[in-house]
Short mmCIF file of C-alpha atoms in Angstrom, two decimals:
data_model
loop_
_atom_site.label_atom_id
_atom_site.label_comp_id
_atom_site.label_asym_id
_atom_site.label_seq_id
_atom_site.Cartn_x
_atom_site.Cartn_y
_atom_site.Cartn_z
CA UNK A 925 97.31 122.34 92.66
CA UNK A 926 100.69 122.49 94.31
CA UNK A 927 99.46 124.02 97.56
CA UNK A 928 100.68 121.04 99.52
CA UNK A 929 104.30 120.61 98.50
CA UNK A 930 105.83 117.88 96.41
CA UNK A 931 105.26 114.75 98.48
CA UNK A 932 101.66 115.37 99.39
CA UNK A 933 100.86 116.34 95.79
CA UNK A 934 102.50 113.18 94.50
CA UNK A 935 100.57 111.05 96.99
CA UNK A 936 97.29 112.66 95.89
CA UNK A 937 98.21 112.00 92.24
CA UNK A 938 99.03 108.38 92.96
CA UNK A 939 95.74 107.76 94.75
CA UNK A 940 93.93 109.55 91.94
CA UNK A 941 95.21 106.97 89.46
CA UNK A 942 93.30 104.17 91.19
CA UNK A 943 89.93 103.20 89.68
CA UNK A 944 86.86 104.91 91.10
CA UNK A 945 88.91 107.45 93.05
CA UNK A 946 88.43 111.01 91.85
CA UNK A 947 90.29 114.16 92.81
CA UNK A 948 88.48 114.77 96.07
CA UNK A 949 88.63 111.16 97.22
CA UNK A 950 92.35 111.11 96.40
CA UNK A 951 92.85 114.20 98.58
CA UNK A 952 90.85 112.69 101.40
CA UNK A 953 92.81 109.43 101.22
CA UNK A 954 96.15 111.27 101.11
CA UNK A 955 95.35 113.32 104.21
CA UNK A 956 94.02 110.27 105.94
CA UNK A 957 97.31 108.49 105.29
CA UNK A 958 99.26 111.54 106.50
CA UNK A 959 97.30 111.59 109.74
CA UNK A 960 97.26 107.87 110.45
CA UNK A 961 99.88 106.34 112.78
CA UNK A 962 103.13 106.06 110.90
CA UNK A 963 103.40 102.28 111.26
CA UNK A 964 99.95 101.84 109.68
CA UNK A 965 100.90 103.98 106.70
CA UNK A 966 104.12 102.05 106.25
CA UNK A 967 102.19 98.77 106.56
CA UNK A 968 99.93 99.89 103.72
CA UNK A 969 102.93 100.75 101.55
CA UNK A 970 104.58 97.44 102.45
CA UNK A 971 101.50 95.41 101.62
CA UNK A 972 101.38 96.99 98.15
CA UNK A 973 105.05 96.20 97.57
CA UNK A 974 104.72 92.67 98.96
CA UNK A 975 101.64 91.86 96.93
CA UNK A 976 103.20 93.18 93.76
CA UNK A 977 106.53 91.42 94.37
CA UNK A 978 105.38 88.06 95.67
CA UNK A 979 101.99 87.31 94.19
CA UNK A 980 102.12 85.22 91.05
CA UNK A 981 99.78 83.22 88.88
CA UNK A 982 99.05 79.60 89.81
CA UNK A 983 100.56 77.44 87.06
CA UNK A 984 97.43 75.25 87.14
CA UNK A 985 94.43 77.55 87.41
CA UNK A 986 95.99 80.98 86.69
CA UNK A 987 94.55 82.36 89.94
CA UNK A 988 96.65 84.88 91.88
CA UNK A 989 98.51 83.15 94.69
CA UNK A 990 101.55 83.32 96.96
CA UNK A 991 102.26 79.62 96.54
CA UNK A 992 102.37 77.64 93.33
CA UNK A 993 100.18 75.61 92.94
CA UNK A 994 97.57 77.68 94.77
CA UNK A 995 95.87 76.32 97.92
CA UNK A 996 92.82 75.12 95.97
CA UNK A 997 94.81 73.34 93.23
CA UNK A 998 97.05 71.69 95.83
CA UNK A 999 94.20 70.58 98.11
CA UNK A 1000 93.59 66.83 98.17
CA UNK A 1001 89.91 67.46 98.94
CA UNK A 1002 89.18 69.07 95.57
CA UNK A 1003 88.15 67.17 92.48
CA UNK A 1004 90.77 68.13 89.86
CA UNK A 1005 88.61 66.76 87.07
CA UNK A 1006 85.81 69.24 87.49
CA UNK A 1007 86.95 72.70 86.33
CA UNK A 1008 84.90 75.83 86.82
CA UNK A 1009 85.91 78.60 84.41
CA UNK A 1010 85.55 82.13 85.83
CA UNK A 1011 86.49 85.60 84.64
CA UNK A 1012 88.44 86.83 87.66
CA UNK A 1013 89.77 85.88 91.10
CA UNK A 1014 86.83 87.80 92.57
CA UNK A 1015 84.36 85.54 90.77
CA UNK A 1016 86.29 82.57 92.09
CA UNK A 1017 86.00 83.96 95.62
CA UNK A 1018 82.27 84.54 95.10
CA UNK A 1019 81.80 80.85 94.24
CA UNK A 1020 84.04 79.71 97.08
CA UNK A 1021 81.79 81.54 99.52
CA UNK A 1022 78.88 79.33 98.51
CA UNK A 1023 80.83 76.29 99.83
CA UNK A 1024 78.98 74.32 97.19
CA UNK A 1025 81.64 73.56 94.64
CA UNK A 1026 84.36 71.02 95.39
CA UNK A 1027 86.13 71.02 92.03
CA UNK A 1028 88.90 73.38 90.91
CA UNK A 1029 88.85 76.67 89.03
CA UNK A 1030 90.32 78.20 85.94
CA UNK A 1031 90.67 81.98 85.99
CA UNK A 1032 90.55 83.60 82.54
CA UNK A 1033 91.57 87.11 83.68
CA UNK A 1034 89.16 88.73 81.29
CA UNK A 1035 86.43 88.01 78.77
CA UNK A 1036 86.51 88.12 74.99
CA UNK A 1037 85.39 91.61 74.05
CA UNK A 1038 86.06 92.83 70.49
CA UNK A 1039 84.70 96.26 71.48
CA UNK A 1040 87.50 96.61 74.05
CA UNK A 1041 90.07 94.94 71.79
CA UNK A 1042 90.27 91.80 73.94
CA UNK A 1043 90.76 88.76 71.72
CA UNK A 1044 90.69 85.08 72.77
CA UNK A 1045 94.50 85.00 72.90
CA UNK A 1046 94.53 87.87 75.43
CA UNK A 1047 92.87 85.77 78.13
CA UNK A 1048 93.86 82.41 79.61
CA UNK A 1049 91.98 80.12 77.22
CA UNK A 1050 95.12 78.38 75.92
CA UNK A 1051 96.05 77.44 79.51
CA UNK A 1052 92.56 76.02 80.04
CA UNK A 1053 92.74 73.83 76.95
CA UNK A 1054 96.16 72.58 78.04
CA UNK A 1055 94.66 71.42 81.34
CA UNK A 1056 91.94 69.34 79.76
CA UNK A 1057 92.92 65.71 79.36
CA UNK A 1058 91.39 62.22 79.36
CA UNK A 1059 90.57 62.44 83.07
CA UNK A 1060 88.63 65.69 82.84
CA UNK A 1061 84.96 65.07 83.62
CA UNK A 1062 83.36 68.46 83.33
CA UNK A 1063 84.09 72.08 82.47
CA UNK A 1064 81.56 74.48 84.00
CA UNK A 1065 81.47 77.84 82.24
CA UNK A 1066 80.71 80.32 85.02
CA UNK A 1067 81.36 83.59 83.21
CA UNK A 1068 78.93 86.47 83.72
CA UNK A 1069 75.57 86.51 82.02
CA UNK A 1070 76.59 89.39 79.74
CA UNK A 1071 77.29 89.52 76.02
CA UNK A 1072 81.03 89.16 76.70
CA UNK A 1073 80.46 86.36 79.23
CA UNK A 1074 78.16 84.46 76.87
CA UNK A 1075 80.49 84.96 73.91
CA UNK A 1076 83.46 83.71 75.89
CA UNK A 1077 81.50 80.70 77.16
CA UNK A 1078 80.35 79.79 73.66
CA UNK A 1079 83.85 80.17 72.24
CA UNK A 1080 85.36 77.92 74.90
CA UNK A 1081 82.55 75.37 74.57
CA UNK A 1082 83.19 75.07 70.83
CA UNK A 1083 86.94 74.69 71.27
CA UNK A 1084 86.49 71.97 73.87
CA UNK A 1085 83.92 70.25 71.65
CA UNK A 1086 86.50 70.13 68.85
CA UNK A 1087 89.30 68.78 71.02
CA UNK A 1088 87.77 66.67 73.76
CA UNK A 1089 84.27 65.63 72.89
CA UNK A 1090 83.89 63.32 75.89
CA UNK A 1091 84.18 66.15 78.37
CA UNK A 1092 80.88 67.47 79.66
CA UNK A 1093 80.69 71.24 79.13
CA UNK A 1094 78.05 73.11 81.14
CA UNK A 1095 76.96 76.69 81.66
CA UNK A 1096 75.64 78.09 84.94
CA UNK A 1097 71.85 78.60 84.87
CA UNK A 1098 70.18 81.89 84.02
CA UNK A 1099 66.98 82.83 85.77
CA UNK A 1100 65.35 84.87 88.49
CA UNK A 1101 67.75 85.68 91.36
CA UNK A 1102 66.89 83.90 94.59
CA UNK A 1103 64.99 86.27 96.88
CA UNK A 1104 64.37 88.68 93.99
CA UNK A 1105 60.95 90.30 93.72
CA UNK A 1106 59.54 89.30 90.36
CA UNK A 1107 58.29 92.77 89.49
CA UNK A 1108 61.83 94.17 89.67
CA UNK A 1109 63.39 91.51 87.46
CA UNK A 1110 64.08 92.65 83.90
CA UNK A 1111 62.16 91.18 80.95
CA UNK A 1112 65.09 89.37 79.37
CA UNK A 1113 65.78 87.54 82.62
CA UNK A 1114 62.10 86.69 83.03
CA UNK A 1115 61.96 85.33 79.48
CA UNK A 1116 65.09 83.29 80.15
CA UNK A 1117 63.66 81.98 83.41
CA UNK A 1118 60.52 80.87 81.58
CA UNK A 1119 62.55 79.21 78.83
CA UNK A 1120 64.71 77.35 81.36
CA UNK A 1121 61.78 76.31 83.56
CA UNK A 1122 62.03 73.03 85.46
CA UNK A 1123 59.27 70.47 86.01
CA UNK A 1124 58.16 70.16 89.59
CA UNK A 1125 55.42 67.54 89.41
CA UNK A 1126 55.67 66.44 92.99
CA UNK A 1127 56.34 62.74 93.22
CA UNK A 1128 57.59 62.41 89.64
CA UNK A 1129 61.16 62.77 88.39
CA UNK A 1130 61.95 66.38 87.60
CA UNK A 1131 64.40 67.23 84.86
CA UNK A 1132 65.79 70.34 83.30
CA UNK A 1133 63.96 71.23 80.10
CA UNK A 1134 65.98 71.72 76.99
CA UNK A 1135 66.67 75.33 76.21
CA UNK B 70 87.95 85.26 103.13
CA UNK B 71 91.33 83.73 102.57
CA UNK B 72 90.64 82.59 99.01
CA UNK B 73 93.48 84.71 97.69
CA UNK B 74 96.48 83.78 99.80
CA UNK B 75 98.22 85.83 102.43
CA UNK B 76 99.57 88.79 100.47
CA UNK B 77 96.49 89.55 98.44
CA UNK B 78 94.30 89.21 101.54
CA UNK B 79 96.55 91.56 103.47
CA UNK B 80 96.46 94.10 100.65
CA UNK B 81 92.66 93.97 100.57
CA UNK B 82 92.57 94.45 104.35
CA UNK B 83 94.91 97.42 104.15
CA UNK B 84 92.84 99.13 101.47
CA UNK B 85 89.70 98.36 103.46
CA UNK B 86 91.05 100.41 106.37
CA UNK B 87 91.00 103.61 104.32
CA UNK B 88 87.99 105.89 104.76
CA UNK B 89 85.11 105.41 102.35
CA UNK B 90 86.50 102.15 100.98
CA UNK B 91 84.33 99.13 101.74
CA UNK B 92 85.04 95.46 101.19
CA UNK B 93 84.24 95.40 97.49
CA UNK B 94 86.13 98.58 96.70
CA UNK B 95 89.11 97.25 98.63
CA UNK B 96 89.05 94.07 96.52
CA UNK B 97 88.76 96.06 93.32
CA UNK B 98 91.67 98.31 94.31
CA UNK B 99 93.81 95.35 95.33
CA UNK B 100 93.29 93.55 92.02
CA UNK B 101 93.86 96.77 90.14
CA UNK B 102 97.21 97.16 91.92
CA UNK B 103 98.10 93.54 91.18
CA UNK B 104 97.38 94.04 87.50
CA UNK B 105 99.00 97.43 87.04
CA UNK B 106 102.59 97.68 85.77
CA UNK B 107 104.95 96.79 88.57
CA UNK B 108 106.73 100.15 88.57
CA UNK B 109 103.43 102.00 89.02
CA UNK B 110 102.50 99.84 91.99
CA UNK B 111 105.90 100.41 93.56
CA UNK B 112 105.60 104.15 92.87
CA UNK B 113 102.31 104.18 94.77
CA UNK B 114 103.91 102.37 97.71
CA UNK B 115 106.90 104.72 97.61
CA UNK B 116 104.75 107.83 97.55
CA UNK B 117 102.95 106.65 100.69
CA UNK B 118 106.25 106.00 102.44
CA UNK B 119 107.77 109.29 101.26
CA UNK B 120 104.78 111.36 102.26
CA UNK B 121 104.64 109.73 105.68
CA UNK B 122 108.39 110.02 106.26
CA UNK B 123 109.09 113.48 104.90
CA UNK B 124 105.98 115.59 105.29
CA UNK B 125 105.92 117.65 108.47
CA UNK B 126 103.97 120.53 109.94
CA UNK B 127 105.03 124.08 109.10
CA UNK B 128 106.29 125.65 112.33
CA UNK B 129 104.44 128.86 111.45
CA UNK B 130 101.04 127.90 110.08
CA UNK B 131 100.84 124.18 110.99
CA UNK B 132 100.09 123.28 107.38
CA UNK B 133 101.56 120.04 105.99
CA UNK B 134 104.73 120.74 104.06
CA UNK B 135 108.02 119.28 102.84
CA UNK B 136 109.94 122.43 103.75
CA UNK B 137 109.77 124.41 106.96
CA UNK B 138 108.53 127.13 106.77
CA UNK B 139 106.05 126.15 104.08
CA UNK B 140 106.08 127.89 100.67
CA UNK B 141 103.29 130.28 101.66
CA UNK B 142 104.81 131.29 105.00
CA UNK B 143 108.21 131.80 103.39
CA UNK B 144 106.90 133.80 100.42
CA UNK B 145 107.84 137.48 100.45
CA UNK B 146 104.64 138.28 98.54
CA UNK B 147 102.31 137.28 101.37
CA UNK B 148 101.18 139.60 104.13
CA UNK B 149 102.25 137.86 107.34
CA UNK B 150 100.03 140.12 109.41
CA UNK B 151 96.76 138.87 107.94
CA UNK B 152 96.07 135.34 109.13
CA UNK B 153 93.24 133.20 107.77
CA UNK B 154 92.28 130.40 110.17
CA UNK B 155 91.07 127.20 108.45
CA UNK B 156 90.17 123.74 109.62
CA UNK B 157 92.36 121.67 107.28
CA UNK B 158 94.96 121.81 104.51
CA UNK B 159 92.14 121.10 102.07
CA UNK B 160 90.30 124.24 103.15
CA UNK B 161 93.54 126.15 102.74
CA UNK B 162 93.85 124.79 99.20
CA UNK B 163 90.25 125.75 98.47
CA UNK B 164 90.97 129.37 99.41
CA UNK B 165 94.26 129.39 97.52
CA UNK B 166 92.37 128.42 94.37
CA UNK B 167 90.39 131.66 94.59
CA UNK B 168 93.68 133.61 94.18
CA UNK B 169 92.00 136.31 96.23
CA UNK B 170 93.76 136.12 99.54
CA UNK B 171 97.33 137.38 99.89
CA UNK B 172 97.81 136.86 103.62
CA UNK B 173 98.94 133.68 105.35
CA UNK B 174 97.04 130.76 106.86
CA UNK B 175 96.76 128.97 110.12
CA UNK B 176 95.62 125.35 109.92
CA UNK B 177 93.80 124.12 113.03
CA UNK B 178 93.70 120.42 112.01
CA UNK B 179 90.21 120.01 113.38
CA UNK B 180 87.34 121.88 114.97
CA UNK B 181 86.18 121.96 118.57
CA UNK B 182 83.57 119.24 118.85
CA UNK B 183 82.55 118.06 122.32
CA UNK B 184 80.38 115.35 120.70
CA UNK B 185 83.48 113.81 119.13
CA UNK B 186 85.61 114.48 122.19
CA UNK B 187 87.69 117.18 120.46
CA UNK B 188 88.57 119.90 122.95
CA UNK B 189 90.26 123.25 122.19
CA UNK B 190 93.63 121.85 123.27
CA UNK B 191 93.36 119.06 120.68
CA UNK B 192 93.59 121.46 117.75
CA UNK B 193 96.20 124.09 116.93
CA UNK B 194 94.68 127.07 118.77
CA UNK B 195 97.65 127.52 121.11
CA UNK B 196 99.96 127.83 118.08
CA UNK B 197 97.65 130.45 116.58
CA UNK B 198 97.67 132.57 119.73
CA UNK B 199 101.46 132.33 119.88
CA UNK B 200 101.66 133.80 116.36
CA UNK B 201 99.59 136.86 117.17
CA UNK B 202 101.70 139.84 118.14
CA UNK B 203 101.72 143.64 117.92
CA UNK B 204 102.11 143.54 114.15
CA UNK B 205 99.10 141.32 113.50
CA UNK B 206 96.40 143.27 111.65
CA UNK B 207 93.62 140.78 111.17
CA UNK B 208 92.60 137.23 111.93
CA UNK B 209 89.98 135.91 109.52
CA UNK B 210 88.05 132.96 110.90
CA UNK B 211 87.32 130.79 107.84
CA UNK B 212 86.05 127.65 109.52
CA UNK B 213 82.98 125.92 108.05
CA UNK B 214 79.52 127.29 108.61
CA UNK B 215 78.58 124.36 110.86
CA UNK B 216 77.96 124.16 114.60
CA UNK B 217 81.55 123.03 115.14
CA UNK B 218 82.93 125.67 112.79
CA UNK B 219 80.93 128.46 114.43
CA UNK B 220 81.80 127.26 117.93
CA UNK B 221 85.49 127.15 117.09
CA UNK B 222 85.37 130.60 115.49
CA UNK B 223 83.60 132.07 118.50
CA UNK B 224 86.02 130.44 120.91
CA UNK B 225 89.05 131.78 119.04
CA UNK B 226 87.49 135.24 118.66
CA UNK B 227 86.99 135.47 122.42
CA UNK B 228 90.51 134.34 123.21
CA UNK B 229 92.00 136.88 120.82
CA UNK B 230 89.72 139.57 122.25
CA UNK B 231 91.10 138.86 125.73
CA UNK B 232 94.74 138.88 124.66
CA UNK B 233 95.10 141.26 121.75
CA UNK B 234 92.19 143.61 121.55
CA UNK B 235 93.69 145.73 118.77
CA UNK B 236 93.65 142.88 116.29
CA UNK B 237 90.68 142.85 113.92
CA UNK B 238 88.92 139.51 114.09
CA UNK B 239 86.55 138.69 111.22
CA UNK B 240 84.39 135.78 110.12
CA UNK B 241 83.76 134.83 106.48
CA UNK B 242 80.27 135.81 105.34
CA UNK B 243 77.29 133.51 105.38
CA UNK B 244 74.73 133.79 102.64
CA UNK B 245 73.40 132.41 99.40
CA UNK B 246 76.08 130.53 97.40
CA UNK B 247 77.08 132.33 94.20
CA UNK B 248 75.26 130.74 91.28
CA UNK B 249 72.87 128.94 93.62
CA UNK B 250 69.18 128.90 92.66
CA UNK B 251 67.28 130.58 95.47
CA UNK B 252 64.53 127.94 95.62
CA UNK B 253 67.08 125.25 96.47
CA UNK B 254 68.77 127.17 99.27
CA UNK B 255 67.76 126.08 102.77
CA UNK B 256 65.75 128.37 105.05
CA UNK B 257 68.48 128.97 107.62
CA UNK B 258 70.85 130.17 104.90
CA UNK B 259 68.13 132.39 103.40
CA UNK B 260 67.43 133.92 106.81
CA UNK B 261 71.14 134.49 107.33
CA UNK B 262 71.48 136.04 103.88
CA UNK B 263 68.63 138.43 104.70
CA UNK B 264 70.15 139.34 108.08
CA UNK B 265 73.56 140.01 106.52
CA UNK B 266 72.15 142.01 103.59
CA UNK B 267 74.31 144.78 102.16
CA UNK B 268 73.18 148.20 100.98
CA UNK B 269 73.49 148.73 97.29
CA UNK B 270 72.24 152.26 96.79
CA UNK B 271 74.03 152.93 93.55
CA UNK B 272 76.17 156.02 93.79
CA UNK B 273 76.32 156.05 97.57
CA UNK B 274 78.81 154.32 99.82
CA UNK B 275 77.73 150.78 100.55
CA UNK B 276 78.64 149.20 103.83
CA UNK B 277 78.06 145.87 105.51
CA UNK B 278 75.10 145.98 107.88
CA UNK B 279 75.64 144.89 111.45
CA UNK B 280 74.55 141.34 112.13
#
């Protein structure tokens, strides 16, 4: 499809390499870029170059950042002894939006997945273990509730148990999503929600049941 | 959402400005770019810059091109006196893929659309009229079969009729798509296909009915 000349064709090819962008979307994006004001197109190109040249991994939490340590790891308001382990920077951002967690993060950049050839040494588990010391209070395993997420959480929990048995290791709860209509929730989740049920005898102490 | 630092945030914003790319897609694209090999990311940025800096409009057909005139307009194999009028370079490419048309194109870069504030002078109609001369045999109006496409075709047909009445002006046929199941074709198209029916008395001459 060289109806457009070299540069347009190359631009279409480049867009087509991005995930979730097929041939037609790549064409549409390329023509959009060709028709947008020149300074906007150059700003897009510059932001790609800048991000790729200047963004690095935080030496503490492995998150992507312009500054090392990253803003969260260098903030005096965050509890450095409570570490939430997440798969990706996006998961970190999702938790930050809740405004509920005041500890720090550790970004694994992947999950253990033998099917995809991703072994424990391919993700940032070593860096996590290196961070854990006598001051560490808790490691919260906030990987997805998938086979890979559960496997990774279990693997990390065992390693920490072997090395630092005084550290509390927790896993985010599984259950019915808040606001979710029960009839649309899948059976495995419902079973899990039943298994992890909490007492709510009003007026008494309520505690998490063992699961 | 400045959880990512300045450069990553700016990259997400830039991707989010592209058509059809929402917040989540922009994030996914940004992290994909951050994780891809550096040279690929820089190649993407370079192809945007190159395309924006070097691609221009063909002075004959108004198509986007690196060379002026464009490869089609400068080809000795194309009939310069048969001009197919299309809305966009993509429509031009669609017709080129058929390998059926050996004339040249004229790209309007839009359709007349009063609802969107696009007037005849906003698209390349003036340039089309300037190309039509005593040698021109036919102008084929190949705009979409939409209100805007039909309006634009009719507008151009009238203008050509006023200025160059010897030029044949045609409109691509409307009818049932080839390979389309009849029961799924909409009523307006079916009615149009009936109105534009062709004789097929085997052995006799068959001609297009008036419509």
